[in-house]
PDB file of C-alpha atoms in Angstrom:
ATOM      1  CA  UNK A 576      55.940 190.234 128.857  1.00 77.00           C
ATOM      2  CA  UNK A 577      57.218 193.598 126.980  1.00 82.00           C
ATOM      3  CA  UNK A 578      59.946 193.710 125.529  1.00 90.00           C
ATOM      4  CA  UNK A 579      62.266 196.585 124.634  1.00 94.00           C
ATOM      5  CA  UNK A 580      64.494 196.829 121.160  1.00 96.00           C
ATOM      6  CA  UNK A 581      66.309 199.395 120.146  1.00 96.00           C
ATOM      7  CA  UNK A 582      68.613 199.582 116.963  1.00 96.00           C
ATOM      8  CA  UNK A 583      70.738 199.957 116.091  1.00 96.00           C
ATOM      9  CA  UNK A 584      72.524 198.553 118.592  1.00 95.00           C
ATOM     10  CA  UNK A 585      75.819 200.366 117.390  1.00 95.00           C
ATOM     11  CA  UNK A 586      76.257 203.499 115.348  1.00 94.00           C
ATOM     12  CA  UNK A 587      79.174 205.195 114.203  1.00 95.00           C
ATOM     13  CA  UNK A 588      78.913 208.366 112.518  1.00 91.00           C
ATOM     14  CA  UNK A 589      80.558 211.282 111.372  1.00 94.00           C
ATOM     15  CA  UNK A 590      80.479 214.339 112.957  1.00 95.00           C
ATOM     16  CA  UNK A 591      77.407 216.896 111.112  1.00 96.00           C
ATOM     17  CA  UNK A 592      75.520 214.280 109.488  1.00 96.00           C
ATOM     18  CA  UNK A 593      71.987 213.526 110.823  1.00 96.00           C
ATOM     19  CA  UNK A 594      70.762 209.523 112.192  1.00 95.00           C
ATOM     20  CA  UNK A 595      67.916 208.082 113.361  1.00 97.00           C
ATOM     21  CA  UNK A 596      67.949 205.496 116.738  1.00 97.00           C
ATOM     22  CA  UNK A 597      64.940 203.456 116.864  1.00 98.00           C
ATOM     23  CA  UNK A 598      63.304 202.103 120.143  1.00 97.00           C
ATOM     24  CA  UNK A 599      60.637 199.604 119.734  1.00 96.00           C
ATOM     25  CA  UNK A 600      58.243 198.010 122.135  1.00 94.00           C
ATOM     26  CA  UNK A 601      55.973 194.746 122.430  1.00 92.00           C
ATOM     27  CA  UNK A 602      53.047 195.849 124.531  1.00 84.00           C
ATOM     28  CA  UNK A 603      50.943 199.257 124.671  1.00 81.00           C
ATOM     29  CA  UNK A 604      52.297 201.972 126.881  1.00 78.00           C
ATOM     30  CA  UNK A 605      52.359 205.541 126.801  1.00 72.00           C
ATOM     31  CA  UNK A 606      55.275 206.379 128.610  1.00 83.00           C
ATOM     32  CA  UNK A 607      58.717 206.618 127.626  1.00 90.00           C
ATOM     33  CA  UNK A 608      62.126 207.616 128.717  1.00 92.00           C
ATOM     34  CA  UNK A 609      65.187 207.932 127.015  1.00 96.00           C
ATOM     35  CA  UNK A 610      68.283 208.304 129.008  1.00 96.00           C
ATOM     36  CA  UNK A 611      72.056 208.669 127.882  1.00 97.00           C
ATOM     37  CA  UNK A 612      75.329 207.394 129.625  1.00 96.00           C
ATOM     38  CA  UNK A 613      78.859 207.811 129.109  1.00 95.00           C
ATOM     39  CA  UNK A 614      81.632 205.582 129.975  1.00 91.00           C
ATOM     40  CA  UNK A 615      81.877 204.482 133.277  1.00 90.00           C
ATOM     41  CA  UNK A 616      78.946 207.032 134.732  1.00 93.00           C
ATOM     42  CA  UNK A 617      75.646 207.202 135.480  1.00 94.00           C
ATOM     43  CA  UNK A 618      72.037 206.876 133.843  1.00 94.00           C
ATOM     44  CA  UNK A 619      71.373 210.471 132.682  1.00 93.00           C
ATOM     45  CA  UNK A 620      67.648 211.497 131.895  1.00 91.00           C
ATOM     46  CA  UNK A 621      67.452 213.174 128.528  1.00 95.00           C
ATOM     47  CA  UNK A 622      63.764 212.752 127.662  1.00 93.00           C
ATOM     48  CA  UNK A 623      59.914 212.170 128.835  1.00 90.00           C
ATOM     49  CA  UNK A 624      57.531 211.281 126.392  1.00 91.00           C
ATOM     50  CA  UNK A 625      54.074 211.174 128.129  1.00 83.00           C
ATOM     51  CA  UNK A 626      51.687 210.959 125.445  1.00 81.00           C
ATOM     52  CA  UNK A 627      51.357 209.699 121.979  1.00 84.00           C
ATOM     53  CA  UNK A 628      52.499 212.260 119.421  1.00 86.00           C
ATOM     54  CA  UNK A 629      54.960 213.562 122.269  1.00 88.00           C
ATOM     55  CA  UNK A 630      57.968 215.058 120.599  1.00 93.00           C
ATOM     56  CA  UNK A 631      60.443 216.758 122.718  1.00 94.00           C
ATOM     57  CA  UNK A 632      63.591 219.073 121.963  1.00 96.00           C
ATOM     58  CA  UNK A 633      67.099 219.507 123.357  1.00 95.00           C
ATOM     59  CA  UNK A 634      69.666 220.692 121.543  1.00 95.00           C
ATOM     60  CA  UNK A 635      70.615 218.429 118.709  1.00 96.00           C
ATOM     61  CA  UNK A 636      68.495 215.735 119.888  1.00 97.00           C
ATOM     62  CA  UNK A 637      64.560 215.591 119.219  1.00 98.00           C
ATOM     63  CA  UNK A 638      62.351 212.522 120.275  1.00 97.00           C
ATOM     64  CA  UNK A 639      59.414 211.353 119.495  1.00 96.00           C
ATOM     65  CA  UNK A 640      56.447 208.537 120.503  1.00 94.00           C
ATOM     66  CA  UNK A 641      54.132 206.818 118.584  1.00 93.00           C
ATOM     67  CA  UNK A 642      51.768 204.934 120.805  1.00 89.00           C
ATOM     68  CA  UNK A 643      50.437 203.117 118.372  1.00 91.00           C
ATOM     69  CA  UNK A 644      53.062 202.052 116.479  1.00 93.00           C
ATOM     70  CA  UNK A 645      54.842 201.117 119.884  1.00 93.00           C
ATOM     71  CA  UNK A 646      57.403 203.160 118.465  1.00 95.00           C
ATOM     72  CA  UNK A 647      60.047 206.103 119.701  1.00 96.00           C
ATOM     73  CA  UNK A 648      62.883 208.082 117.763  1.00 97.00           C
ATOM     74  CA  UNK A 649      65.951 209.654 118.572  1.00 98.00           C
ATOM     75  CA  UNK A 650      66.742 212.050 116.109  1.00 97.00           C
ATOM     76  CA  UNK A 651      70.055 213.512 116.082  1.00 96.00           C
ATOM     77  CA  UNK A 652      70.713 216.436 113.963  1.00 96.00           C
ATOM     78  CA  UNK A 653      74.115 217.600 112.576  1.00 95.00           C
ATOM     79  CA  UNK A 654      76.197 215.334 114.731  1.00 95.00           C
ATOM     80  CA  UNK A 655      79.005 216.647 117.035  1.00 95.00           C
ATOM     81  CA  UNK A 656      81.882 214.178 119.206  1.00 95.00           C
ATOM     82  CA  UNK A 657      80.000 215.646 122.508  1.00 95.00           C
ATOM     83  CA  UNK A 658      77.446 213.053 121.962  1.00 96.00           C
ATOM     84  CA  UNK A 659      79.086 209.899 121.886  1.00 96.00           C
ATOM     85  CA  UNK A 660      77.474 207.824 124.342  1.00 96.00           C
ATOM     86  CA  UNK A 661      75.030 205.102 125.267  1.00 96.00           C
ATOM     87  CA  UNK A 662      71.451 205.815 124.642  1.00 97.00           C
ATOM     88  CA  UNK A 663      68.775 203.905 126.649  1.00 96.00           C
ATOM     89  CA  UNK A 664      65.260 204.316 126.103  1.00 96.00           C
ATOM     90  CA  UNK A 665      62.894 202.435 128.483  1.00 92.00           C
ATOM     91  CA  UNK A 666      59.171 202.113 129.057  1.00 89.00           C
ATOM     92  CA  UNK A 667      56.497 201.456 132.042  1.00 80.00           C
ATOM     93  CA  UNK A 668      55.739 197.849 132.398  1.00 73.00           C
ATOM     94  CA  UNK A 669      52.354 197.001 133.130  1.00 64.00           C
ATOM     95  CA  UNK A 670      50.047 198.481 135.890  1.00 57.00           C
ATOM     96  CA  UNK A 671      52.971 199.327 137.818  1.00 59.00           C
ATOM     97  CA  UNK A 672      53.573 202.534 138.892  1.00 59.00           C
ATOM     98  CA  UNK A 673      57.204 202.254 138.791  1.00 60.00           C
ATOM     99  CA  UNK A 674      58.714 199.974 136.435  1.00 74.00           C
ATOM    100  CA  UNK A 675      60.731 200.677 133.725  1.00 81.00           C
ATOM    101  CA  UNK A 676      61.811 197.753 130.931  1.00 88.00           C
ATOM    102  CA  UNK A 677      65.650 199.271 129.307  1.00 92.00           C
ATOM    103  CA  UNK A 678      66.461 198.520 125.852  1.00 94.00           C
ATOM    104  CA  UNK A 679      69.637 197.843 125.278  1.00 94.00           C
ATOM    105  CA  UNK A 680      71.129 200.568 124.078  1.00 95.00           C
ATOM    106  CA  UNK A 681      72.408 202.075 121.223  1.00 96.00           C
ATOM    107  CA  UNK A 682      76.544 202.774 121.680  1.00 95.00           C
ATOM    108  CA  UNK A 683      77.017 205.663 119.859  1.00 96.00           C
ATOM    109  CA  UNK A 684      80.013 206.957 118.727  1.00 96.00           C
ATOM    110  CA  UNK A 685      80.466 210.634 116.741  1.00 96.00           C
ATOM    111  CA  UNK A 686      84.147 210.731 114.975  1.00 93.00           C
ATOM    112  CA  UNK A 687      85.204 214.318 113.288  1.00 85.00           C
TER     113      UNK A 687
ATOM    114  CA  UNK B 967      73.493 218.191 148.965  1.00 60.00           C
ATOM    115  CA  UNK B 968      70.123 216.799 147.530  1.00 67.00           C
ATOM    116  CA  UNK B 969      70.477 213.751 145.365  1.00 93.00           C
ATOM    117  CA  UNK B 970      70.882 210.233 145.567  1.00 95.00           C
ATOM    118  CA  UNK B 971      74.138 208.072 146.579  1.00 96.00           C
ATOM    119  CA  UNK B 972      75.515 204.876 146.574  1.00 97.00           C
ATOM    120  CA  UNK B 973      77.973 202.808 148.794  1.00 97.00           C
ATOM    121  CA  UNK B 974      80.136 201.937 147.953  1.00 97.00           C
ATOM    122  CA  UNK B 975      81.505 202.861 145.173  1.00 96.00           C
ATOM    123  CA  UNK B 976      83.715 199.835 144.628  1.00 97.00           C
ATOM    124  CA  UNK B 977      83.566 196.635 145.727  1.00 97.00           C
ATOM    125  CA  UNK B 978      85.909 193.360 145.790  1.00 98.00           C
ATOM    126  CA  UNK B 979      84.788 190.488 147.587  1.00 97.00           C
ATOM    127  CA  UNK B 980      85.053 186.431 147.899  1.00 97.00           C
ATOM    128  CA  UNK B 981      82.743 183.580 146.637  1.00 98.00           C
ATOM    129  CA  UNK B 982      80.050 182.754 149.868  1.00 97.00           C
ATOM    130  CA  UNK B 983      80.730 186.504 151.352  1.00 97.00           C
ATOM    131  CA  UNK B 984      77.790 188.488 152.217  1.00 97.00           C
ATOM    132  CA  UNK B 985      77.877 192.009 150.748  1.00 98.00           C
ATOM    133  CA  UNK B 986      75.366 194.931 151.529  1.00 98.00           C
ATOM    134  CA  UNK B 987      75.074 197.817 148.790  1.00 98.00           C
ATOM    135  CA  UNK B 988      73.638 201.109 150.134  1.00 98.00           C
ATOM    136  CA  UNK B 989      71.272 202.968 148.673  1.00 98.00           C
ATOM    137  CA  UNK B 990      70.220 206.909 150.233  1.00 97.00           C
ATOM    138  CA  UNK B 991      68.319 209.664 148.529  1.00 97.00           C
ATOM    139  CA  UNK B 992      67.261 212.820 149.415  1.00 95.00           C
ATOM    140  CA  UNK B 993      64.212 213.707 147.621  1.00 90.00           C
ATOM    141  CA  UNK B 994      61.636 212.079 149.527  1.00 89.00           C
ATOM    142  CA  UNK B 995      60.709 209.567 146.662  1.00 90.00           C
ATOM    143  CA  UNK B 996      58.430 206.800 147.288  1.00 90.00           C
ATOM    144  CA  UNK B 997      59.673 204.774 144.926  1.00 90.00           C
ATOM    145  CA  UNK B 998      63.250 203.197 145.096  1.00 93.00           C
ATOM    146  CA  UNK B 999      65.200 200.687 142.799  1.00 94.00           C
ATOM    147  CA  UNK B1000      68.291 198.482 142.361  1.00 96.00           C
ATOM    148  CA  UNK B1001      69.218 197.636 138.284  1.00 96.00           C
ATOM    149  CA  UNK B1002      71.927 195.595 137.669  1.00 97.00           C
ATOM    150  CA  UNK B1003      74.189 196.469 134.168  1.00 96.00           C
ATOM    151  CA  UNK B1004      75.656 194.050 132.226  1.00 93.00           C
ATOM    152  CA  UNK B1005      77.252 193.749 129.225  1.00 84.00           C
ATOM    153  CA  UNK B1006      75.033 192.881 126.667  1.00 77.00           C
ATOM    154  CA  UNK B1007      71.945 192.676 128.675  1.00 80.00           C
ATOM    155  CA  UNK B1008      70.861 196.224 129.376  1.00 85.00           C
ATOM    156  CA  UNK B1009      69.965 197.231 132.340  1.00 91.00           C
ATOM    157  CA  UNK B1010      68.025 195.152 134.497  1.00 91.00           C
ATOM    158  CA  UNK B1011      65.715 195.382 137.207  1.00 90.00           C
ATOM    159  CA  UNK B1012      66.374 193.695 140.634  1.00 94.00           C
ATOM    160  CA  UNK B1013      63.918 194.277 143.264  1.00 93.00           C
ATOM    161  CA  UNK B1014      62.070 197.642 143.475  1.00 91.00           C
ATOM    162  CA  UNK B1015      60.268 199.785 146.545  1.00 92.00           C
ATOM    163  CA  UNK B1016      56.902 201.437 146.162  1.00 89.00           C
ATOM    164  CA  UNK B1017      57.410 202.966 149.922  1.00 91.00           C
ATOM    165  CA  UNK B1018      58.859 202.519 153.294  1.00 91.00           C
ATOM    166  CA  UNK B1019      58.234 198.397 154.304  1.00 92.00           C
ATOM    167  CA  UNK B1020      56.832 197.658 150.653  1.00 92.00           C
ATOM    168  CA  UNK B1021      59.153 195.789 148.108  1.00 93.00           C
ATOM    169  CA  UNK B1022      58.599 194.130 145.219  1.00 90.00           C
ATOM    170  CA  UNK B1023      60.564 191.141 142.831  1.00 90.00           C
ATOM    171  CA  UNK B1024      61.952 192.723 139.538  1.00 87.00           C
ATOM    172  CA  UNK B1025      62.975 190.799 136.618  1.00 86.00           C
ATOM    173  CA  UNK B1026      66.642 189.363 138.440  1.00 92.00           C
ATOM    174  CA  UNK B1027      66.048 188.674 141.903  1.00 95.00           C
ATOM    175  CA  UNK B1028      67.315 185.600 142.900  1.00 96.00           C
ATOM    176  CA  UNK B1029      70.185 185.823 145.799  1.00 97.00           C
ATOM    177  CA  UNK B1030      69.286 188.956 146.478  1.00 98.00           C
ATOM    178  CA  UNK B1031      67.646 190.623 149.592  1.00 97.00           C
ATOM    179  CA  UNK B1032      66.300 194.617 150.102  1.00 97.00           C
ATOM    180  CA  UNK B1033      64.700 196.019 153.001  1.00 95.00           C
ATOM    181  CA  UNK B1034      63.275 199.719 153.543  1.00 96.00           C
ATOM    182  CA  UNK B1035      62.892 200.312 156.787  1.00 95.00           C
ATOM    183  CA  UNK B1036      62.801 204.055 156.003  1.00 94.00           C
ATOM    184  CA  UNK B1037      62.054 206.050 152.972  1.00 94.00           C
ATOM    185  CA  UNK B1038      65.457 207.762 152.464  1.00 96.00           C
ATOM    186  CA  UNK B1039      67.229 204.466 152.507  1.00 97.00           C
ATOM    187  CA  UNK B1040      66.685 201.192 150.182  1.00 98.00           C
ATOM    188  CA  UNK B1041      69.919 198.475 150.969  1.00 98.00           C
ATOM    189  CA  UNK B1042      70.592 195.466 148.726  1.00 98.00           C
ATOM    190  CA  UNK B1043      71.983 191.967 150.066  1.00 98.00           C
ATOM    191  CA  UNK B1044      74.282 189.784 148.125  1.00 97.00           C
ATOM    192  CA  UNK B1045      73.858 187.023 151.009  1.00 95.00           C
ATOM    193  CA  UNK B1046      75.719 184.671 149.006  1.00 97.00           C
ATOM    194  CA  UNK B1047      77.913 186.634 146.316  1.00 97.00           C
ATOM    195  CA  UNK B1048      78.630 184.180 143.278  1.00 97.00           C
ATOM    196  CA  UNK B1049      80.636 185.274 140.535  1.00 97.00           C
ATOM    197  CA  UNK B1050      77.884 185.887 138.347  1.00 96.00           C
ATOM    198  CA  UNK B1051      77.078 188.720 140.482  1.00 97.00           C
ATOM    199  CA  UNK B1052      80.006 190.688 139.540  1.00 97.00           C
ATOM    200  CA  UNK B1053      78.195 194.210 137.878  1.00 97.00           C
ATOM    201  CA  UNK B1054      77.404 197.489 138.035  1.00 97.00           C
ATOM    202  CA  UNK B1055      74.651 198.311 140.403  1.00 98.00           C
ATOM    203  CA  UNK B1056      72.298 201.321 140.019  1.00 97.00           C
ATOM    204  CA  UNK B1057      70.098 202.363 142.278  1.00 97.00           C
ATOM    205  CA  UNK B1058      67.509 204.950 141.157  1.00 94.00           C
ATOM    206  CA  UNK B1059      64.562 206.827 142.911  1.00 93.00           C
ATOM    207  CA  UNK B1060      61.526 208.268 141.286  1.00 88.00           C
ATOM    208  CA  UNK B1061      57.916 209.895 142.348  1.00 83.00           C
ATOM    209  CA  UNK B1062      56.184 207.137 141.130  1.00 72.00           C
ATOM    210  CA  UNK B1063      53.044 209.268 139.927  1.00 69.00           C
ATOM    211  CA  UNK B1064      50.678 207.396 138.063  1.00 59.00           C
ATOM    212  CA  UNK B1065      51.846 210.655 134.867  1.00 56.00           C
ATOM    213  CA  UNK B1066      55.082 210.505 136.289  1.00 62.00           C
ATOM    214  CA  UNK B1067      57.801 207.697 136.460  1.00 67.00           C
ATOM    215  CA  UNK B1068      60.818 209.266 136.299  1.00 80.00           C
ATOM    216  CA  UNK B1069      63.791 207.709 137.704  1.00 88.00           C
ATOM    217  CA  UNK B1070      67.016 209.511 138.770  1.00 91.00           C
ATOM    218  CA  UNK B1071      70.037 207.107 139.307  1.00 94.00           C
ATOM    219  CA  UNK B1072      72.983 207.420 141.505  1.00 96.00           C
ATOM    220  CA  UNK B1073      76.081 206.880 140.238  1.00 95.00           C
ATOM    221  CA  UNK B1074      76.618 203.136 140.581  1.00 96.00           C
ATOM    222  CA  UNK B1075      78.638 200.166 142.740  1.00 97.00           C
ATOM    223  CA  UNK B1076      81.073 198.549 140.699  1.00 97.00           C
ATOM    224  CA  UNK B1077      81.061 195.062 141.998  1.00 98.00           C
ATOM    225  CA  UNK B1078      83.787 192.403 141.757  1.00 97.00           C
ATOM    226  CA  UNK B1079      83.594 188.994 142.916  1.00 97.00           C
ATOM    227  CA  UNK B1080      86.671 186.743 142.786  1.00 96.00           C
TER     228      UNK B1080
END
């Protein structure tokens, strides 16, 4: 059965300083997602990591895979109050074609 | 407008009352499927739809029912609501490419049963 952790779990942090979000995973796959979601909305899709060594860009945000580590990163740089959210990242279970296993989640919250 | 939808948005209802959650997107996915949210647990999957007439048990799917008669559409059953069942449900659509899962998520049923 895979599993899905992410930590932290919570994160509070000041606005311009740089964390790490860590999304770890029991069983090989090379697929992740990472998706972010504010209060009371939708699932947004931030990131698609299709291969190992995948590292992708956006803004202040930059994540990464490591297949064989079963490990992904959410880097934020130089923090700013815009991203306080929930950050999911989720991976393909199995054979299937379709399913995705959520962490779950890292509330984060960006104070000035 | 393209996109995906859900109805509706907000939902009271009674112990033993049957409730039906629609689902409708406009992409022409093949793949459809219903998460539940819940505090604490994440997001998690209830049944899923490779295609029109094909669905599949996810990791939560007891008193539940789905059918997809078409591709466009994907509706869950509460045919029994229990109060357990009070959440947020998500329904999402995605390619379903073997390179390619991508879901895209509509914006969620709040559900409250009393």
């Amino acid at each position: 059965e895979l599993k899905v952790e992410q930590n932290p779990l919570f994160l509070s942090m000041q606005e311009g300083k740089n964390y790490t979000i860590y999304c770890n995973y029991s069983t090989t796959s090379d697929r992740l997602y990472w998706y972010r979601q504010d209060p009371g909305k939708s699932l947004e899709s931030l990131f698609v990591l299709l291969s190992n060594g995948a590292v992708k860009q956006e803004g202040r945000l930059m994540a990464s895979l490591d297949t064989k580590a079963r490990l992904s990163t959410l880097h934020i740089t130089a923090a700013v109050h815009d991203l306080s959210a929930t950050y999911f990242c989720a991976v393909v279970y199995g054979g299937s074609q379709g399913n995705l296993i959520f962490g779950k989640g890292t509330k984060l919250s960006v104070k000035p | 407008d393209a996109g995906i939808t859900q109805s509706p948005r907000y939902k009271i209802t009674e112990t033993g009352r049957q409730v039906t959650l629609m689902c409708h997107q406009t992409w022409s996915h093949s793949y459809m499927f219903w998460y539940r949210q819940d505090l604490g647990h994440g997001l998690r999957l209830i049944y899923y739809s490779a295609a029109a007439d094909i669905t599949d048990k996810g990791e939560v799917p007891d008193g539940y029912v789905v059918s997809r008669s078409k591709t466009e559409n994907f509706p869950l059953t509460l045919e029994s609501a229990t109060r357990s069942q009070t959440s947020v449900y998500f329904c999402a659509s995605g390619p379903g490419t073997p390179s390619y899962n991508e879901q895209f998520f509509g914006p969620g049923t709040r559900l409250t049963v009393l």
